[in-house]
mmCIF file of C-alpha atoms in Angstrom:
data_model
loop_
_atom_site.group_PDB
_atom_site.id
_atom_site.type_symbol
_atom_site.label_atom_id
_atom_site.label_comp_id
_atom_site.label_asym_id
_atom_site.label_seq_id
_atom_site.Cartn_x
_atom_site.Cartn_y
_atom_site.Cartn_z
ATOM 1 C CA UNK A 93 21.323 -14.442 -5.605
ATOM 2 C CA UNK A 94 18.949 -17.672 -5.411
ATOM 3 C CA UNK A 95 15.257 -16.318 -4.584
ATOM 4 C CA UNK A 96 14.990 -17.901 -1.397
ATOM 5 C CA UNK A 97 18.475 -16.209 -0.463
ATOM 6 C CA UNK A 98 16.856 -13.160 -1.268
ATOM 7 C CA UNK A 99 13.975 -13.895 0.733
ATOM 8 C CA UNK A 100 16.242 -14.326 3.656
ATOM 9 C CA UNK A 101 17.730 -11.128 3.123
ATOM 10 C CA UNK A 102 14.484 -9.904 3.115
ATOM 11 C CA UNK A 103 13.565 -10.146 5.948
ATOM 12 C CA UNK A 104 16.131 -9.771 8.147
ATOM 13 C CA UNK A 105 16.135 -6.159 6.307
ATOM 14 C CA UNK A 106 12.801 -5.608 7.372
ATOM 15 C CA UNK A 107 13.045 -6.520 11.170
ATOM 16 C CA UNK A 108 16.026 -5.116 11.358
ATOM 17 C CA UNK A 109 14.360 -1.636 10.556
ATOM 18 C CA UNK A 110 11.706 -2.466 12.742
ATOM 19 C CA UNK A 111 14.464 -2.593 15.594
ATOM 20 C CA UNK A 112 16.547 0.874 13.931
ATOM 21 C CA UNK A 113 14.860 3.152 16.511
ATOM 22 C CA UNK A 114 15.773 0.867 19.697
ATOM 23 C CA UNK A 115 18.979 0.254 18.578
ATOM 24 C CA UNK A 116 19.989 3.532 17.335
ATOM 25 C CA UNK A 117 17.972 5.220 20.067
ATOM 26 C CA UNK A 118 16.892 7.428 17.878
ATOM 27 C CA UNK A 119 13.389 6.808 18.032
ATOM 28 C CA UNK A 120 11.094 8.616 20.001
ATOM 29 C CA UNK A 121 7.045 7.263 20.163
ATOM 30 C CA UNK A 122 4.645 9.640 20.035
ATOM 31 C CA UNK A 123 0.751 8.360 21.210
ATOM 32 C CA UNK A 124 -1.002 9.330 17.776
ATOM 33 C CA UNK A 125 -4.714 8.906 19.460
ATOM 34 C CA UNK A 126 -3.227 11.575 21.987
ATOM 35 C CA UNK A 127 -5.484 10.653 24.901
ATOM 36 C CA UNK A 128 -8.478 9.661 22.265
ATOM 37 C CA UNK A 129 -10.420 6.368 23.112
ATOM 38 C CA UNK A 130 -8.304 3.989 20.695
ATOM 39 C CA UNK A 131 -11.697 2.616 18.759
ATOM 40 C CA UNK A 132 -12.778 6.236 18.350
ATOM 41 C CA UNK A 133 -9.805 7.507 17.315
ATOM 42 C CA UNK A 134 -9.565 4.443 14.689
ATOM 43 C CA UNK A 135 -12.704 5.673 12.571
ATOM 44 C CA UNK A 136 -12.855 8.445 13.250
ATOM 45 C CA UNK A 137 -9.336 9.660 12.777
ATOM 46 C CA UNK A 138 -8.209 7.166 10.684
ATOM 47 C CA UNK A 139 -11.047 5.461 9.031
ATOM 48 C CA UNK A 140 -14.070 7.487 8.423
ATOM 49 C CA UNK A 141 -11.597 10.406 6.178
ATOM 50 C CA UNK A 142 -10.345 7.908 4.468
ATOM 51 C CA UNK A 143 -13.140 6.337 2.970
ATOM 52 C CA UNK A 144 -14.727 10.112 2.607
ATOM 53 C CA UNK A 145 -11.678 11.694 0.628
ATOM 54 C CA UNK A 146 -11.225 8.913 -1.142
ATOM 55 C CA UNK A 147 -14.498 8.857 -3.277
ATOM 56 C CA UNK A 148 -13.761 11.612 -5.214
ATOM 57 C CA UNK A 149 -13.202 12.444 -9.200
ATOM 58 C CA UNK A 150 -9.766 11.160 -9.440
ATOM 59 C CA UNK A 151 -10.460 8.435 -6.918
ATOM 60 C CA UNK A 152 -13.567 7.569 -8.960
ATOM 61 C CA UNK A 153 -11.690 7.713 -12.851
ATOM 62 C CA UNK A 154 -9.690 4.771 -11.204
ATOM 63 C CA UNK A 155 -12.243 2.449 -10.251
ATOM 64 C CA UNK A 156 -13.716 2.916 -12.841
ATOM 65 C CA UNK A 157 -10.414 2.840 -15.152
ATOM 66 C CA UNK A 158 -9.629 -0.055 -12.885
ATOM 67 C CA UNK A 159 -13.317 -1.755 -13.483
ATOM 68 C CA UNK A 160 -12.290 -1.703 -17.579
ATOM 69 C CA UNK A 161 -8.764 -2.446 -17.263
ATOM 70 C CA UNK A 162 -10.112 -5.828 -16.384
ATOM 71 C CA UNK A 163 -12.950 -6.178 -18.239
ATOM 72 C CA UNK A 164 -10.742 -5.887 -20.758
ATOM 73 C CA UNK A 165 -8.118 -8.304 -19.384
ATOM 74 C CA UNK A 166 -10.716 -10.630 -19.055
ATOM 75 C CA UNK A 167 -10.946 -11.463 -22.585
ATOM 76 C CA UNK A 168 -7.226 -12.312 -22.647
ATOM 77 C CA UNK A 169 -7.714 -14.476 -19.515
ATOM 78 C CA UNK A 170 -7.295 -17.818 -20.830
ATOM 79 C CA UNK A 171 -5.099 -17.556 -23.294
ATOM 80 C CA UNK A 172 -2.416 -15.883 -20.352
ATOM 81 C CA UNK A 173 -3.896 -18.880 -18.994
ATOM 82 C CA UNK A 174 -2.635 -21.550 -21.428
ATOM 83 C CA UNK A 175 0.435 -19.628 -21.317
ATOM 84 C CA UNK A 176 1.410 -20.806 -18.198
ATOM 85 C CA UNK A 177 0.374 -23.707 -18.798
ATOM 86 C CA UNK A 178 2.896 -24.678 -21.521
ATOM 87 C CA UNK A 179 5.532 -22.241 -20.504
ATOM 88 C CA UNK A 180 7.301 -21.373 -17.682
ATOM 89 C CA UNK A 181 6.813 -17.732 -15.976
ATOM 90 C CA UNK A 182 9.162 -17.955 -13.199
ATOM 91 C CA UNK A 183 10.668 -21.021 -10.948
ATOM 92 C CA UNK A 184 8.917 -22.127 -7.670
ATOM 93 C CA UNK A 185 10.869 -20.009 -5.418
ATOM 94 C CA UNK A 186 10.504 -17.495 -7.324
ATOM 95 C CA UNK A 187 6.350 -17.357 -7.236
ATOM 96 C CA UNK A 188 6.937 -18.599 -3.522
ATOM 97 C CA UNK A 189 8.696 -14.876 -3.155
ATOM 98 C CA UNK A 190 5.973 -13.479 -4.762
ATOM 99 C CA UNK A 191 4.025 -15.068 -2.570
ATOM 100 C CA UNK A 192 5.733 -14.176 0.765
ATOM 101 C CA UNK A 193 5.858 -10.486 -0.325
ATOM 102 C CA UNK A 194 2.377 -10.146 -0.583
ATOM 103 C CA UNK A 195 1.369 -11.769 2.229
ATOM 104 C CA UNK A 196 1.088 -9.177 4.332
ATOM 105 C CA UNK A 197 3.603 -9.630 7.006
ATOM 106 C CA UNK A 198 6.241 -8.072 5.405
ATOM 107 C CA UNK A 199 3.495 -4.006 5.040
ATOM 108 C CA UNK A 200 2.554 -4.637 9.055
ATOM 109 C CA UNK A 201 6.817 -5.041 9.384
ATOM 110 C CA UNK A 202 7.884 -2.246 7.204
ATOM 111 C CA UNK A 203 4.422 0.286 8.725
ATOM 112 C CA UNK A 204 5.767 -0.850 12.698
ATOM 113 C CA UNK A 205 8.855 0.443 11.999
ATOM 114 C CA UNK A 206 7.446 3.654 10.098
ATOM 115 C CA UNK A 207 5.732 4.130 12.965
ATOM 116 C CA UNK A 208 8.892 4.930 14.582
ATOM 117 C CA UNK A 209 10.709 6.383 11.906
ATOM 118 C CA UNK A 210 7.446 8.787 10.514
ATOM 119 C CA UNK A 211 4.744 7.869 12.704
ATOM 120 C CA UNK A 212 2.618 9.412 10.661
ATOM 121 C CA UNK A 213 3.515 7.306 7.604
ATOM 122 C CA UNK A 214 3.241 4.328 8.978
ATOM 123 C CA UNK A 215 -0.504 5.137 10.031
ATOM 124 C CA UNK A 216 -0.917 5.684 6.481
ATOM 125 C CA UNK A 217 0.550 1.905 5.539
ATOM 126 C CA UNK A 218 -1.844 1.034 7.979
ATOM 127 C CA UNK A 219 -4.629 2.460 6.949
ATOM 128 C CA UNK A 220 -4.332 1.645 3.349
ATOM 129 C CA UNK A 221 -3.319 -2.064 3.707
ATOM 130 C CA UNK A 222 -6.516 -2.103 6.224
ATOM 131 C CA UNK A 223 -9.200 -0.598 4.097
ATOM 132 C CA UNK A 224 -7.744 -2.903 1.170
ATOM 133 C CA UNK A 225 -7.883 -5.746 2.672
ATOM 134 C CA UNK A 226 -11.014 -4.898 4.221
ATOM 135 C CA UNK A 227 -12.819 -4.293 0.309
ATOM 136 C CA UNK A 228 -10.065 -7.311 -1.132
ATOM 137 C CA UNK A 229 -12.392 -9.232 1.852
ATOM 138 C CA UNK A 230 -16.040 -8.542 0.668
ATOM 139 C CA UNK A 231 -16.103 -8.118 -3.196
ATOM 140 C CA UNK A 232 -13.869 -12.038 -3.475
ATOM 141 C CA UNK A 233 -16.384 -13.508 -0.414
ATOM 142 C CA UNK A 234 -19.550 -11.866 -2.367
ATOM 143 C CA UNK A 235 -18.146 -13.000 -6.047
ATOM 144 C CA UNK A 236 -16.419 -16.422 -5.458
ATOM 145 C CA UNK A 237 -14.464 -16.378 -9.075
ATOM 146 C CA UNK A 238 -12.954 -20.038 -9.033
ATOM 147 C CA UNK A 239 -9.168 -19.661 -9.032
ATOM 148 C CA UNK A 240 -7.493 -20.980 -12.931
ATOM 149 C CA UNK A 241 -7.120 -24.410 -11.911
ATOM 150 C CA UNK A 242 -11.028 -24.325 -10.907
ATOM 151 C CA UNK A 243 -10.048 -26.142 -7.120
ATOM 152 C CA UNK A 244 -11.368 -22.737 -5.249
ATOM 153 C CA UNK A 245 -12.791 -19.396 -5.195
ATOM 154 C CA UNK A 246 -11.800 -16.389 -3.698
ATOM 155 C CA UNK A 247 -9.852 -15.408 -7.569
ATOM 156 C CA UNK A 248 -11.225 -11.853 -7.298
ATOM 157 C CA UNK A 249 -8.942 -9.520 -7.080
ATOM 158 C CA UNK A 250 -5.769 -10.641 -5.647
ATOM 159 C CA UNK A 251 -5.669 -9.730 -2.122
ATOM 160 C CA UNK A 252 -1.112 -10.279 -2.597
ATOM 161 C CA UNK A 253 -1.981 -8.538 -5.531
ATOM 162 C CA UNK A 254 -4.018 -5.136 -3.689
ATOM 163 C CA UNK A 255 -2.268 -5.476 -0.831
ATOM 164 C CA UNK A 256 0.438 -4.604 -2.460
ATOM 165 C CA UNK A 257 -0.232 -2.067 -4.367
ATOM 166 C CA UNK A 258 -1.660 -0.724 -2.067
ATOM 167 C CA UNK A 259 2.009 -0.133 -0.061
ATOM 168 C CA UNK A 260 3.621 1.190 -3.277
ATOM 169 C CA UNK A 261 0.982 3.669 -3.132
ATOM 170 C CA UNK A 262 1.086 4.900 0.066
ATOM 171 C CA UNK A 263 5.370 4.771 -0.350
ATOM 172 C CA UNK A 264 5.096 6.665 -3.439
ATOM 173 C CA UNK A 265 2.996 9.452 -1.284
ATOM 174 C CA UNK A 266 5.415 8.907 1.713
ATOM 175 C CA UNK A 267 8.407 8.950 -0.071
ATOM 176 C CA UNK A 268 8.773 10.517 -3.472
ATOM 177 C CA UNK A 269 8.929 8.401 -7.215
ATOM 178 C CA UNK A 270 12.436 6.703 -6.535
ATOM 179 C CA UNK A 271 10.702 4.896 -3.926
ATOM 180 C CA UNK A 272 7.993 4.552 -5.501
ATOM 181 C CA UNK A 273 9.014 3.636 -8.831
ATOM 182 C CA UNK A 274 11.123 0.549 -6.844
ATOM 183 C CA UNK A 275 7.209 0.522 -4.224
ATOM 184 C CA UNK A 276 6.122 -0.298 -7.375
ATOM 185 C CA UNK A 277 7.635 -3.027 -9.368
ATOM 186 C CA UNK A 278 7.628 -4.712 -6.714
ATOM 187 C CA UNK A 279 3.932 -5.191 -6.388
ATOM 188 C CA UNK A 280 4.728 -5.837 -10.234
ATOM 189 C CA UNK A 281 6.089 -8.942 -9.353
ATOM 190 C CA UNK A 282 4.240 -9.776 -6.797
ATOM 191 C CA UNK A 283 1.231 -9.495 -9.091
ATOM 192 C CA UNK A 284 2.883 -11.451 -11.417
ATOM 193 C CA UNK A 285 4.300 -13.511 -9.910
ATOM 194 C CA UNK A 286 -0.007 -14.768 -8.701
ATOM 195 C CA UNK A 287 -0.696 -15.219 -12.620
ATOM 196 C CA UNK A 288 2.572 -17.460 -12.861
ATOM 197 C CA UNK A 289 1.489 -19.906 -9.857
ATOM 198 C CA UNK A 290 -1.296 -20.183 -11.588
ATOM 199 C CA UNK A 291 -4.144 -18.831 -8.513
ATOM 200 C CA UNK A 292 -4.884 -15.275 -10.068
ATOM 201 C CA UNK A 293 -6.466 -15.094 -13.631
ATOM 202 C CA UNK A 294 -4.870 -12.423 -15.701
ATOM 203 C CA UNK A 295 -7.869 -9.914 -14.844
ATOM 204 C CA UNK A 296 -7.870 -10.432 -11.343
ATOM 205 C CA UNK A 297 -4.986 -8.895 -10.649
ATOM 206 C CA UNK A 298 -5.472 -6.058 -13.003
ATOM 207 C CA UNK A 299 -8.288 -5.154 -11.337
ATOM 208 C CA UNK A 300 -6.280 -5.260 -7.427
ATOM 209 C CA UNK A 301 -3.770 -3.073 -9.026
ATOM 210 C CA UNK A 302 -6.337 -0.562 -9.241
ATOM 211 C CA UNK A 303 -8.253 -1.753 -6.006
ATOM 212 C CA UNK A 304 -4.955 -1.443 -4.145
ATOM 213 C CA UNK A 305 -3.767 2.168 -5.697
ATOM 214 C CA UNK A 306 -7.622 3.966 -4.344
ATOM 215 C CA UNK A 307 -6.809 3.202 -0.906
ATOM 216 C CA UNK A 308 -3.208 3.993 -0.663
ATOM 217 C CA UNK A 309 -3.835 7.407 -2.638
ATOM 218 C CA UNK A 310 -6.923 7.611 0.048
ATOM 219 C CA UNK A 311 -4.702 6.532 2.955
ATOM 220 C CA UNK A 312 -2.020 9.541 1.891
ATOM 221 C CA UNK A 313 -5.026 12.609 1.680
ATOM 222 C CA UNK A 314 -6.236 12.363 5.112
ATOM 223 C CA UNK A 315 -2.127 11.967 5.866
ATOM 224 C CA UNK A 316 -1.471 15.453 3.732
ATOM 225 C CA UNK A 317 -4.636 16.651 6.027
ATOM 226 C CA UNK A 318 -3.663 16.176 8.969
ATOM 227 C CA UNK A 319 -0.135 18.162 8.715
ATOM 228 C CA UNK A 320 -0.288 20.269 11.559
ATOM 229 C CA UNK A 321 0.126 24.000 10.115
ATOM 230 C CA UNK A 322 2.244 26.046 11.984
ATOM 231 C CA UNK A 323 3.184 29.812 11.950
ATOM 232 C CA UNK A 324 6.935 31.191 13.064
ATOM 233 C CA UNK A 325 6.537 35.629 14.011
ATOM 234 C CA UNK A 326 9.709 37.417 13.872
ATOM 235 C CA UNK A 327 11.241 40.273 13.833
ATOM 236 C CA UNK A 328 12.699 42.628 10.704
ATOM 237 C CA UNK A 329 14.855 45.081 11.271
ATOM 238 C CA UNK A 330 14.300 47.780 9.231
ATOM 239 C CA UNK A 331 15.212 51.109 9.544
ATOM 240 C CA UNK A 332 14.102 53.111 12.401
ATOM 241 C CA UNK A 333 12.890 49.816 13.908
ATOM 242 C CA UNK A 334 11.494 46.494 13.291
ATOM 243 C CA UNK A 335 8.293 44.749 11.434
ATOM 244 C CA UNK A 336 7.251 41.477 12.851
ATOM 245 C CA UNK A 337 6.508 38.667 9.790
ATOM 246 C CA UNK A 338 4.431 35.830 10.409
ATOM 247 C CA UNK A 339 4.548 32.246 8.162
ATOM 248 C CA UNK A 340 2.874 30.068 7.927
ATOM 249 C CA UNK A 341 3.208 26.325 6.870
ATOM 250 C CA UNK A 342 0.488 23.814 5.349
#
């Protein structure tokens, strides 16, 4: 299958997912704000908890490890760029596919579809994407590193790659290792396509991967904390009477 055909198939699949709930009649929308004003809900219930929960010991290790890995990769930036000038890593069509997949549009479509068949998962993906994008834009604009070809800035970190790894991490937390492995495979392909297209240095995509993983994990922690506790009370027959038993899910 060519890259263009694969692109068309992926686009069709994403749009199909966003409408499958309506077509099957199984989708049911629940207002996640529960009547709360939208913008206070976005900050108080979605973004602020993600920022707070993400900055723990493990989150700090992800950031520090990502910075160290990016610095190490930076020593090989010139060699990798020179290699791409004399060797073809992937064709133009595959590079374009990677650019499209990391552009944000497929992620938004995926998150919208999740809102109908897995609302907590959809909100989780949106939080991860939004905070990753804000962080990327802030860092890229502040540092304004030149691209390998020198035509423009905003190189470090890679926005496409950070977005891809944020989504992959969110999917891994939501649906387990099999989906996570496939999602990380797609994210790695996107990162490689940015290097192949000579629009990012190796160190750009390494830092971006850590950034995406950080916010994807942080968003998943919020989902875990917002799961409603359920309590069940039911009688258990015993000799001479009944025993009332409590069961609580956390």
